[in-house]
């Protein structure tokens, strides 16, 4: 293998930022038109051979024949591999997993399975790989096994496709918010506010504090209890009073002990606050338009067609492609139905289905209930908004509904919504925020908080136990009606695409 390097070094050295040698006069393609990655090369279908093509990538598999080795090359840019035909005497070191640089002619392929292939004249191994010990193999490997290799798993073509998809979704979300004049902000990850008791928190302590004992006390690192954020919402509300409409995409942490894909201890959450509005519909419209924007932005993209393609190494614990395609189509449906929680309960009570949890007004909806609603109301493809949940099962910050809105049902509700999608159930939600000081204090007291609003601004550093007084302050000085939305795991569209919504990075 080392013998290969000196032989090709002269021919393959970079002449600038490009990885290609300037083509000779006889070449048809000019430097600027030559694609620079596997995806680009696969889309490049000249009718005649193009010489002096160079490509960097990783060997996905090798089929050795007497005179040639057929190398499947990938570089993370494409689910499909590029076929490189390497003369046997140049194939030393081209083993599965190796990082290589290949040079040769890009020619229409005689074989089946690909329109073009690279007839390699120069091959360099830039990062060798011992095929005998490389744990990622072309054959099927169970998700359980692959989960033990989080540092290598992204190299699996399907997984790198999911990561590219996430990148494109984030770009599309950014363009959506940008074009709607929302300001992107970044809220603290380490925070003294544990939001609304949205989930169990991770308490941040230093190793010193952890090792402390009565005989060996440690000086606290922070002056008060600090947690890994469970939601950016409260901080975002403060920022919206300074900037107007704001959004963030932030890592979020919940200490929930669970192996289901729906309960992750670390995930990304998109949150947006819309200021100067008293209309829950406006907040729902924002969420609906945001998802439709992403769906239409990406619908013709290569990455979506790859995710929906039935070929490749799709693991059997992923939803079938037809199901994912259906979810995708659902996002582009015209009007997403909106029903109240009370209507949802009525539908559930009337349903001829043996639910394991009896639906009853005042209780939260279980996944089986949400599935039923999404199928019945959303007809199995359209997302459905369920609004106005009972106040007692929702967090303190949600704005109280108008009691007299439905005289036949004078039960306390809050102005909120959950977005249910077929099969996946709740992927997003939001609410109007209680912007009236006295109502907020009352709501906090009824939930066991002990707010102590002061005359001046709350100095949270001096009030270690009263971590939400600053939140009350927001209501004391210029708090317009406002509301917000959230979506968990937006880069994978709430996990709808990489169904096992797990981290693909170490
Ligand atoms: N921004 C939000 O409305 C998210 C909400 N705080 C939650 O954690 O569920």
Short mmCIF file of C-alpha atoms and ligand atoms in Angstrom, two decimals:
data_model
loop_
_atom_site.label_atom_id
_atom_site.label_comp_id
_atom_site.label_asym_id
_atom_site.label_seq_id
_atom_site.Cartn_x
_atom_site.Cartn_y
_atom_site.Cartn_z
CA UNK A 1 0.00 0.00 0.00
CA UNK A 2 2.74 2.44 0.88
CA UNK A 3 4.19 1.74 -2.54
CA UNK A 4 1.15 3.38 -4.03
CA UNK A 5 1.72 6.73 -2.48
CA UNK A 6 4.98 7.76 -4.12
CA UNK A 7 3.72 6.55 -7.46
CA UNK A 8 0.66 8.79 -7.48
CA UNK A 9 1.85 11.69 -5.40
CA UNK A 10 3.18 13.63 -8.35
CA UNK A 11 0.13 13.10 -10.46
CA UNK A 12 -2.47 13.78 -7.82
CA UNK A 13 -1.09 16.68 -5.85
CA UNK A 14 -3.52 19.51 -5.49
CA UNK A 15 -2.90 22.50 -7.64
CA UNK A 16 -5.13 24.79 -5.60
CA UNK A 17 -8.32 24.40 -3.70
CA UNK A 18 -9.64 22.01 -6.33
CA UNK A 19 -9.08 18.30 -6.00
CA UNK A 20 -8.82 17.98 -9.76
CA UNK A 21 -5.91 18.42 -12.04
CA UNK A 22 -6.59 21.02 -14.70
CA UNK A 23 -7.94 18.93 -17.55
CA UNK A 24 -5.83 18.47 -20.60
CA UNK A 25 -6.79 20.21 -23.85
CA UNK A 26 -8.39 17.02 -25.10
CA UNK A 27 -10.75 16.79 -22.14
CA UNK A 28 -14.25 17.89 -22.83
CA UNK A 29 -15.15 19.03 -19.36
CA UNK A 30 -13.53 22.12 -17.94
CA UNK A 31 -12.32 22.34 -14.37
CA UNK A 32 -15.32 24.30 -13.16
CA UNK A 33 -17.82 21.82 -14.55
CA UNK A 34 -16.26 18.75 -12.96
CA UNK A 35 -18.20 17.63 -9.92
CA UNK A 36 -16.26 17.45 -6.69
CA UNK A 37 -18.04 14.70 -4.79
CA UNK A 38 -19.67 11.33 -5.35
CA UNK A 39 -23.17 12.78 -5.55
CA UNK A 40 -22.14 15.31 -8.19
CA UNK A 41 -20.25 12.73 -10.18
CA UNK A 42 -23.18 10.31 -10.16
CA UNK A 43 -25.37 13.06 -11.59
CA UNK A 44 -22.79 13.84 -14.26
CA UNK A 45 -23.67 11.67 -17.26
CA UNK A 46 -21.49 12.59 -20.25
CA UNK A 47 -21.99 10.56 -23.40
CA UNK A 48 -18.25 10.09 -23.85
CA UNK A 49 -15.40 9.39 -21.46
CA UNK A 50 -14.12 12.33 -19.44
CA UNK A 51 -10.52 12.03 -18.38
CA UNK A 52 -8.61 13.31 -15.39
CA UNK A 53 -11.42 12.85 -12.95
CA UNK A 54 -10.34 12.63 -9.32
CA UNK A 55 -12.49 11.71 -6.38
CA UNK A 56 -11.94 11.28 -2.64
CA UNK A 57 -14.02 8.88 -0.58
CA UNK A 58 -14.28 5.73 1.49
CA UNK A 59 -14.40 2.18 0.26
CA UNK A 60 -17.85 0.80 1.03
CA UNK A 61 -17.21 -2.61 -0.46
CA UNK A 62 -14.86 -4.39 -2.84
CA UNK A 63 -15.51 -7.18 -5.28
CA UNK A 64 -12.19 -8.60 -6.37
CA UNK A 65 -11.90 -10.24 -9.76
CA UNK A 66 -8.84 -11.52 -11.48
CA UNK A 67 -8.02 -8.43 -13.52
CA UNK A 68 -10.06 -5.78 -11.80
CA UNK A 69 -11.41 -4.91 -8.41
CA UNK A 70 -14.85 -3.31 -8.35
CA UNK A 71 -14.84 -0.74 -5.58
CA UNK A 72 -18.05 0.85 -4.28
CA UNK A 73 -17.03 4.32 -3.19
CA UNK A 74 -18.99 6.64 -0.93
CA UNK A 75 -18.24 9.98 0.68
CA UNK A 76 -21.41 10.75 2.64
CA UNK A 77 -22.86 12.86 -0.18
CA UNK A 78 -25.03 10.14 -1.66
CA UNK A 79 -26.89 7.02 -0.64
CA UNK A 80 -25.82 5.41 -3.89
CA UNK A 81 -22.20 4.35 -4.28
CA UNK A 82 -19.95 5.19 -7.18
CA UNK A 83 -18.47 2.21 -8.99
CA UNK A 84 -14.73 2.40 -9.49
CA UNK A 85 -13.03 -0.22 -11.61
CA UNK A 86 -9.46 -0.60 -10.40
CA UNK A 87 -6.81 -2.71 -12.15
CA UNK A 88 -5.89 -5.53 -9.78
CA UNK A 89 -2.25 -4.42 -9.61
CA UNK A 90 -3.34 -1.00 -8.28
CA UNK A 91 -5.88 -2.26 -5.80
CA UNK A 92 -3.59 -2.92 -2.89
CA UNK A 93 -4.94 -1.32 0.25
CA UNK A 94 -8.36 -0.62 -1.25
CA UNK A 95 -10.13 -2.39 1.57
CA UNK A 96 -13.50 -1.73 3.13
CA UNK A 97 -13.41 1.42 5.24
CA UNK A 98 -10.22 2.85 3.70
CA UNK A 99 -10.04 6.57 2.83
CA UNK A 100 -8.85 6.78 -0.75
CA UNK A 101 -8.21 9.14 -3.62
CA UNK A 102 -8.95 7.74 -7.06
CA UNK A 103 -8.16 9.21 -10.43
CA UNK A 104 -9.13 8.08 -13.90
CA UNK A 105 -11.78 8.41 -16.59
CA UNK A 106 -15.48 8.79 -15.99
CA UNK A 107 -17.03 6.59 -18.62
CA UNK A 108 -20.46 5.30 -19.61
CA UNK A 109 -20.69 1.91 -17.95
CA UNK A 110 -21.01 -1.34 -19.83
CA UNK A 111 -22.29 -3.10 -16.78
CA UNK A 112 -25.75 -3.04 -15.24
CA UNK A 113 -26.58 -1.14 -12.11
CA UNK A 114 -24.90 2.16 -12.91
CA UNK A 115 -24.91 4.53 -15.87
CA UNK A 116 -21.25 5.50 -15.47
CA UNK A 117 -18.19 4.24 -13.68
CA UNK A 118 -14.70 5.41 -12.90
CA UNK A 119 -12.00 3.55 -14.80
CA UNK A 120 -9.21 4.08 -12.34
CA UNK A 121 -5.67 4.76 -13.48
CA UNK A 122 -4.35 6.09 -10.18
CA UNK A 123 -5.27 5.00 -6.70
CA UNK A 124 -3.92 6.29 -3.41
CA UNK A 125 -4.78 5.05 0.04
CA UNK A 126 -4.82 8.13 2.27
CA UNK A 127 -6.19 6.43 5.36
CA UNK A 128 -5.80 2.67 5.47
CA UNK A 129 -8.37 0.42 7.07
CA UNK A 130 -7.87 -3.10 8.31
CA UNK A 131 -10.76 -4.92 6.70
CA UNK A 132 -10.44 -7.82 9.14
CA UNK A 133 -11.18 -5.65 12.16
CA UNK A 134 -13.37 -2.89 10.65
CA UNK A 135 -16.70 -3.48 12.39
CA UNK A 136 -19.00 -1.97 9.73
CA UNK A 137 -19.71 -4.60 7.12
CA UNK A 138 -21.78 -4.56 3.98
CA UNK A 139 -23.98 -7.37 5.22
CA UNK A 140 -26.97 -6.62 7.44
CA UNK A 141 -26.02 -5.58 10.97
CA UNK A 142 -28.63 -5.23 13.65
CA UNK A 143 -29.49 -1.79 15.04
CA UNK A 144 -28.63 -3.09 18.52
CA UNK A 145 -25.12 -3.93 17.39
CA UNK A 146 -24.71 -0.63 15.53
CA UNK A 147 -25.81 1.31 18.60
CA UNK A 148 -22.70 0.04 20.32
CA UNK A 149 -20.65 1.87 17.67
CA UNK A 150 -21.98 5.43 17.73
CA UNK A 151 -18.66 6.74 16.44
CA UNK A 152 -18.76 4.56 13.31
CA UNK A 153 -22.47 4.32 12.69
CA UNK A 154 -22.77 7.61 10.76
CA UNK A 155 -20.68 6.00 8.01
CA UNK A 156 -23.56 3.73 7.13
CA UNK A 157 -24.98 5.27 3.95
CA UNK A 158 -28.55 5.49 5.24
CA UNK A 159 -27.42 7.16 8.44
CA UNK A 160 -25.31 9.73 6.64
CA UNK A 161 -28.34 10.41 4.42
CA UNK A 162 -30.41 11.12 7.53
CA UNK A 163 -27.73 13.52 8.75
CA UNK A 164 -27.76 15.35 5.41
CA UNK A 165 -31.54 15.51 5.61
CA UNK A 166 -31.30 17.12 9.04
CA UNK A 167 -28.89 19.69 7.71
CA UNK A 168 -31.29 20.61 4.91
CA UNK A 169 -34.26 20.82 7.23
CA UNK A 170 -32.36 23.23 9.48
CA UNK A 171 -31.39 25.36 6.46
CA UNK A 172 -35.02 25.43 5.36
CA UNK A 173 -36.28 26.34 8.84
CA UNK A 174 -33.72 29.11 9.02
CA UNK A 175 -34.85 30.53 5.70
CA UNK A 176 -38.50 30.28 6.78
CA UNK A 177 -37.96 32.25 9.97
CA UNK A 178 -35.64 34.68 8.29
CA UNK A 179 -38.17 35.48 5.60
CA UNK A 180 -40.82 36.00 8.29
CA UNK A 181 -38.56 38.44 10.16
CA UNK A 182 -38.07 36.18 13.18
CA UNK A 183 -34.78 36.74 14.96
CA UNK A 184 -32.74 33.63 15.75
CA UNK A 185 -31.42 33.71 19.29
CA UNK A 186 -29.51 31.34 21.54
CA UNK A 187 -30.77 30.79 25.04
CA UNK A 188 -28.72 29.37 27.93
CA UNK A 189 -28.10 25.64 28.11
CA UNK A 190 -27.11 25.83 31.77
CA UNK A 191 -29.93 27.60 33.50
CA UNK A 192 -31.34 28.20 36.95
CA UNK A 193 -34.86 28.01 35.59
CA UNK A 194 -36.27 24.52 35.29
CA UNK A 195 -39.11 25.91 33.16
CA UNK A 196 -42.43 24.38 33.96
CA UNK A 197 -41.43 21.08 35.39
CA UNK A 198 -41.55 19.92 31.77
CA UNK A 199 -39.66 16.80 32.73
CA UNK A 200 -37.07 15.55 35.15
CA UNK A 201 -34.03 17.80 35.09
CA UNK A 202 -30.34 17.07 35.01
CA UNK A 203 -28.81 18.88 37.93
CA UNK A 204 -25.38 20.31 37.12
CA UNK A 205 -22.76 19.86 39.81
CA UNK A 206 -19.01 19.83 39.58
CA UNK A 207 -16.96 16.73 40.36
CA UNK A 208 -15.80 18.46 43.51
CA UNK A 209 -19.36 18.95 44.67
CA UNK A 210 -20.18 15.39 43.80
CA UNK A 211 -17.30 14.07 45.87
CA UNK A 212 -18.11 16.34 48.82
CA UNK A 213 -19.01 14.83 52.16
CA UNK A 214 -19.90 16.36 55.52
CA UNK A 215 -16.26 16.13 56.53
CA UNK A 216 -15.04 17.35 53.18
CA UNK A 217 -17.49 20.04 52.03
CA UNK A 218 -17.14 21.61 48.59
CA UNK A 219 -17.70 25.22 47.70
CA UNK A 220 -20.66 25.32 45.29
CA UNK A 221 -19.57 26.25 41.77
CA UNK A 222 -22.77 28.18 41.01
CA UNK A 223 -24.48 30.38 43.57
CA UNK A 224 -27.74 28.51 43.12
CA UNK A 225 -29.04 25.27 41.67
CA UNK A 226 -28.33 24.97 37.98
CA UNK A 227 -29.84 22.56 35.46
CA UNK A 228 -29.39 21.51 31.87
CA UNK A 229 -32.21 23.32 30.07
CA UNK A 230 -35.52 21.50 29.56
CA UNK A 231 -36.95 24.26 27.37
CA UNK A 232 -35.83 27.66 26.07
CA UNK A 233 -39.33 29.07 26.27
CA UNK A 234 -39.08 31.28 29.34
CA UNK A 235 -35.82 32.83 28.16
CA UNK A 236 -37.28 33.26 24.69
CA UNK A 237 -40.23 35.14 26.13
CA UNK A 238 -37.80 37.60 27.74
CA UNK A 239 -36.01 38.01 24.41
CA UNK A 240 -39.25 38.52 22.50
CA UNK A 241 -39.95 41.55 24.68
CA UNK A 242 -36.70 43.00 23.42
CA UNK A 243 -36.63 41.84 19.81
CA UNK A 244 -40.16 40.99 18.70
CA UNK A 245 -40.66 37.58 17.14
CA UNK A 246 -37.84 35.20 18.02
CA UNK A 247 -36.88 31.57 17.54
CA UNK A 248 -34.22 29.14 18.58
CA UNK A 249 -33.12 25.60 17.88
CA UNK A 250 -31.48 24.37 21.01
CA UNK A 251 -30.23 21.17 22.60
CA UNK A 252 -32.62 20.21 25.36
CA UNK A 253 -32.18 17.71 28.18
CA UNK A 254 -34.65 15.63 30.10
CA UNK A 255 -33.67 13.02 32.65
CA UNK A 256 -36.30 10.57 31.55
CA UNK A 257 -35.31 6.97 31.99
CA UNK A 258 -36.77 5.36 28.89
CA UNK A 259 -35.69 3.31 25.94
CA UNK A 260 -38.40 4.49 23.60
CA UNK A 261 -37.47 6.65 20.62
CA UNK A 262 -39.89 9.27 21.89
CA UNK A 263 -38.06 9.89 25.13
CA UNK A 264 -34.52 11.01 24.67
CA UNK A 265 -32.36 12.48 27.36
CA UNK A 266 -30.83 14.85 24.82
CA UNK A 267 -32.66 16.19 21.78
CA UNK A 268 -33.11 19.32 19.72
CA UNK A 269 -36.12 21.50 20.26
CA UNK A 270 -37.26 24.31 18.02
CA UNK A 271 -39.10 27.06 19.88
CA UNK A 272 -40.56 30.32 18.62
CA UNK A 273 -42.35 33.17 20.35
CA UNK A 274 -44.76 35.42 18.54
CA UNK A 275 -45.29 38.75 20.24
CA UNK A 276 -48.20 41.20 20.10
CA UNK A 277 -50.78 38.57 19.33
CA UNK A 278 -53.73 37.28 21.29
CA UNK A 279 -54.68 34.73 18.68
CA UNK A 280 -53.87 31.06 19.22
CA UNK A 281 -54.76 30.59 15.54
CA UNK A 282 -51.87 32.84 14.57
CA UNK A 283 -49.49 30.60 16.51
CA UNK A 284 -50.96 27.46 14.96
CA UNK A 285 -50.73 29.07 11.51
CA UNK A 286 -47.06 29.74 12.17
CA UNK A 287 -46.40 26.09 12.98
CA UNK A 288 -48.47 24.83 10.06
CA UNK A 289 -46.81 27.20 7.59
CA UNK A 290 -43.38 26.36 8.93
CA UNK A 291 -43.84 22.63 8.37
CA UNK A 292 -45.44 23.14 4.98
CA UNK A 293 -42.54 25.37 3.98
CA UNK A 294 -40.00 22.70 4.89
CA UNK A 295 -42.03 19.97 3.17
CA UNK A 296 -42.39 21.91 -0.06
CA UNK A 297 -38.80 23.19 0.06
CA UNK A 298 -37.42 19.69 0.29
CA UNK A 299 -39.99 17.70 -1.62
CA UNK A 300 -37.95 17.68 -4.83
CA UNK A 301 -34.61 17.33 -3.09
CA UNK A 302 -32.29 14.47 -3.74
CA UNK A 303 -32.03 13.69 -0.06
CA UNK A 304 -35.79 13.16 0.33
CA UNK A 305 -35.92 10.91 -2.70
CA UNK A 306 -33.04 8.93 -1.20
CA UNK A 307 -34.84 8.59 2.13
CA UNK A 308 -37.91 7.39 0.32
CA UNK A 309 -36.08 5.01 -1.94
CA UNK A 310 -36.68 1.39 -1.04
CA UNK A 311 -33.11 0.40 -1.87
CA UNK A 312 -30.13 0.55 0.40
CA UNK A 313 -29.37 -0.58 3.88
CA UNK A 314 -32.56 0.57 5.58
CA UNK A 315 -32.82 -1.10 8.92
CA UNK A 316 -35.99 -3.09 9.56
CA UNK A 317 -36.83 -1.03 12.63
CA UNK A 318 -37.44 1.97 10.39
CA UNK A 319 -40.92 2.62 9.09
CA UNK A 320 -41.53 1.34 5.56
CA UNK A 321 -40.79 3.94 2.93
CA UNK A 322 -44.42 4.09 1.82
CA UNK A 323 -45.42 5.07 5.34
CA UNK A 324 -42.78 7.79 5.47
CA UNK A 325 -43.89 9.03 2.05
CA UNK A 326 -47.46 9.18 3.33
CA UNK A 327 -46.39 11.26 6.34
CA UNK A 328 -44.50 13.53 4.03
CA UNK A 329 -47.56 14.00 1.80
CA UNK A 330 -49.65 14.66 4.91
CA UNK A 331 -47.53 17.69 5.67
CA UNK A 332 -48.50 19.28 2.40
CA UNK A 333 -52.27 18.85 2.95
CA UNK A 334 -54.21 22.05 2.53
CA UNK A 335 -55.92 22.77 5.84
CA UNK A 336 -55.00 20.83 8.92
CA UNK A 337 -58.11 20.11 11.00
CA UNK A 338 -58.38 21.84 14.38
CA UNK A 339 -60.59 20.37 17.11
CA UNK A 340 -60.86 21.17 20.79
CA UNK A 341 -59.81 18.77 23.51
CA UNK A 342 -63.46 18.60 24.59
CA UNK A 343 -64.47 17.53 21.06
CA UNK A 344 -61.64 15.00 21.04
CA UNK A 345 -62.88 13.48 24.29
CA UNK A 346 -66.41 13.27 22.88
CA UNK A 347 -65.08 11.46 19.80
CA UNK A 348 -63.08 9.07 21.96
CA UNK A 349 -66.02 8.35 24.24
CA UNK A 350 -68.18 7.58 21.24
CA UNK A 351 -65.53 5.39 19.61
CA UNK A 352 -66.11 1.69 19.43
CA UNK A 353 -62.55 0.91 20.44
CA UNK A 354 -61.35 -0.95 23.55
CA UNK A 355 -58.86 1.66 24.77
CA UNK A 356 -56.67 0.47 27.61
CA UNK A 357 -57.07 3.89 29.23
CA UNK A 358 -60.66 5.11 29.42
CA UNK A 359 -60.84 8.60 27.91
CA UNK A 360 -62.25 11.09 30.34
CA UNK A 361 -62.42 14.91 30.44
CA UNK A 362 -59.69 16.26 32.64
CA UNK A 363 -57.20 13.49 31.91
CA UNK A 364 -54.34 13.72 29.47
CA UNK A 365 -54.66 11.99 26.11
CA UNK A 366 -52.69 8.75 25.86
CA UNK A 367 -50.85 7.74 22.72
CA UNK A 368 -53.67 5.34 21.80
CA UNK A 369 -56.12 8.25 22.00
CA UNK A 370 -53.92 10.53 19.94
CA UNK A 371 -53.54 7.80 17.33
CA UNK A 372 -57.27 7.40 17.11
CA UNK A 373 -57.81 11.17 16.70
CA UNK A 374 -55.08 11.45 14.06
CA UNK A 375 -56.60 8.57 12.11
CA UNK A 376 -60.22 9.61 12.50
CA UNK A 377 -59.93 13.39 12.17
CA UNK A 378 -56.79 13.55 10.05
CA UNK A 379 -58.01 10.62 7.94
CA UNK A 380 -54.70 8.91 8.54
CA UNK A 381 -52.60 11.42 6.63
CA UNK A 382 -53.26 14.99 7.71
CA UNK A 383 -51.81 16.41 10.91
CA UNK A 384 -54.46 17.49 13.43
CA UNK A 385 -54.42 20.29 16.00
CA UNK A 386 -56.09 19.56 19.33
CA UNK A 387 -56.70 22.77 21.27
CA UNK A 388 -57.88 24.07 24.67
CA UNK A 389 -56.78 21.38 27.11
CA UNK A 390 -57.89 21.37 30.74
CA UNK A 391 -55.93 23.82 32.78
CA UNK A 392 -55.02 21.30 35.47
CA UNK A 393 -53.01 19.08 33.16
CA UNK A 394 -51.01 21.90 31.57
CA UNK A 395 -48.14 24.08 32.80
CA UNK A 396 -48.55 27.27 34.81
CA UNK A 397 -47.59 29.71 32.06
CA UNK A 398 -50.44 28.91 29.68
CA UNK A 399 -53.09 31.58 29.34
CA UNK A 400 -56.44 30.77 30.93
CA UNK A 401 -59.22 30.26 28.39
CA UNK A 402 -62.41 32.23 28.51
CA UNK A 403 -64.69 30.21 30.74
CA UNK A 404 -67.85 31.31 29.01
CA UNK A 405 -66.70 30.26 25.58
CA UNK A 406 -68.71 27.07 25.85
CA UNK A 407 -71.54 27.54 28.33
CA UNK A 408 -72.49 23.90 28.25
CA UNK A 409 -69.03 22.94 29.49
CA UNK A 410 -67.81 25.50 32.03
CA UNK A 411 -64.60 23.64 32.68
CA UNK A 412 -61.32 25.49 33.01
CA UNK A 413 -59.15 25.26 29.95
CA UNK A 414 -56.01 26.96 28.72
CA UNK A 415 -55.31 28.39 25.28
CA UNK A 416 -52.97 25.77 23.97
CA UNK A 417 -52.62 23.16 21.25
CA UNK A 418 -50.88 19.92 20.44
CA UNK A 419 -50.13 18.88 16.88
CA UNK A 420 -50.77 15.20 16.24
CA UNK A 421 -49.54 13.40 13.17
CA UNK A 422 -50.74 9.95 12.16
CA UNK A 423 -48.79 7.15 13.85
CA UNK A 424 -46.37 9.53 15.39
CA UNK A 425 -48.85 11.44 17.52
CA UNK A 426 -47.69 14.59 19.24
CA UNK A 427 -44.71 16.17 17.51
CA UNK A 428 -45.30 19.81 18.33
CA UNK A 429 -47.44 22.16 20.35
CA UNK A 430 -47.73 25.60 21.80
CA UNK A 431 -49.85 28.01 23.75
CA UNK A 432 -50.72 31.58 24.49
CA UNK A 433 -48.67 32.70 27.46
CA UNK A 434 -50.33 34.21 30.52
CA UNK A 435 -49.19 37.81 30.14
CA UNK A 436 -51.31 39.27 32.96
CA UNK A 437 -49.35 39.48 36.20
CA UNK A 438 -52.14 38.73 38.62
CA UNK A 439 -53.38 35.71 36.64
CA UNK A 440 -49.85 34.36 36.38
CA UNK A 441 -49.26 34.71 40.12
CA UNK A 442 -52.54 32.95 40.78
CA UNK A 443 -51.64 30.16 38.37
CA UNK A 444 -48.22 29.70 39.93
CA UNK A 445 -49.64 29.64 43.46
CA UNK A 446 -52.24 27.05 42.49
CA UNK A 447 -49.38 24.82 41.36
CA UNK A 448 -47.31 25.15 44.48
CA UNK A 449 -44.86 27.81 43.32
CA UNK A 450 -44.23 30.59 45.76
CA UNK A 451 -43.85 33.73 43.70
CA UNK A 452 -42.80 36.79 45.63
CA UNK A 453 -43.04 39.74 43.28
CA UNK A 454 -40.96 42.64 44.52
CA UNK A 455 -41.15 46.37 43.99
CA UNK A 456 -37.91 46.61 42.03
CA UNK A 457 -36.40 44.25 39.52
CA UNK A 458 -35.79 40.76 40.87
CA UNK A 459 -32.15 40.05 41.37
CA UNK A 460 -32.01 36.36 40.80
CA UNK A 461 -28.48 36.16 42.16
CA UNK A 462 -29.73 37.27 45.55
CA UNK A 463 -32.78 35.04 45.50
CA UNK A 464 -31.39 31.59 45.10
CA UNK A 465 -34.64 29.85 45.93
CA UNK A 466 -36.94 31.97 43.92
CA UNK A 467 -35.89 31.22 40.45
CA UNK A 468 -38.91 32.51 38.55
CA UNK A 469 -39.30 36.00 39.96
CA UNK A 470 -37.55 37.32 36.88
CA UNK A 471 -40.31 35.70 34.82
CA UNK A 472 -42.89 37.68 36.78
CA UNK A 473 -40.86 40.82 36.15
CA UNK A 474 -41.52 40.39 32.45
CA UNK A 475 -45.21 40.88 33.20
CA UNK A 476 -44.56 43.98 35.24
CA UNK A 477 -43.01 46.03 32.51
CA UNK A 478 -44.49 46.04 29.06
CA UNK A 479 -45.69 42.51 28.44
CA UNK A 480 -47.89 42.31 25.34
CA UNK A 481 -50.16 39.34 24.69
CA UNK A 482 -47.99 36.67 23.11
CA UNK A 483 -47.79 32.99 22.34
CA UNK A 484 -45.32 30.40 21.22
CA UNK A 485 -44.80 27.06 19.61
CA UNK A 486 -42.32 24.23 19.99
CA UNK A 487 -41.35 21.21 18.02
CA UNK A 488 -39.17 18.41 19.30
CA UNK A 489 -36.61 16.91 16.95
CA UNK A 490 -37.39 19.29 14.07
CA UNK A 491 -34.28 18.29 12.13
CA UNK A 492 -35.88 14.90 11.61
CA UNK A 493 -39.36 16.41 11.39
CA UNK A 494 -40.22 15.26 14.85
CA UNK A 495 -38.62 11.90 14.25
CA UNK A 496 -40.99 11.15 11.40
CA UNK A 497 -38.16 10.51 9.02
CA UNK A 498 -35.47 8.78 11.01
CA UNK A 499 -38.14 6.92 12.84
CA UNK A 500 -35.85 5.70 15.51
CA UNK A 501 -35.07 9.21 16.54
CA UNK A 502 -31.71 8.47 17.95
CA UNK A 503 -28.48 10.30 17.88
CA UNK A 504 -26.26 9.44 15.01
CA UNK A 505 -23.23 11.11 16.45
CA UNK A 506 -20.94 9.72 19.17
N1 LIG B 1 -41.74 26.46 23.93
C1 LIG B 1 -42.65 25.64 24.42
O1 LIG B 1 -43.82 25.91 24.41
C2 LIG B 1 -42.16 24.32 24.94
C3 LIG B 1 -42.64 24.03 26.32
N2 LIG B 1 -42.02 24.89 27.27
C4 LIG B 1 -42.32 22.57 26.66
O2 LIG B 1 -41.28 22.30 27.19
O3 LIG B 1 -43.08 21.69 26.34
#
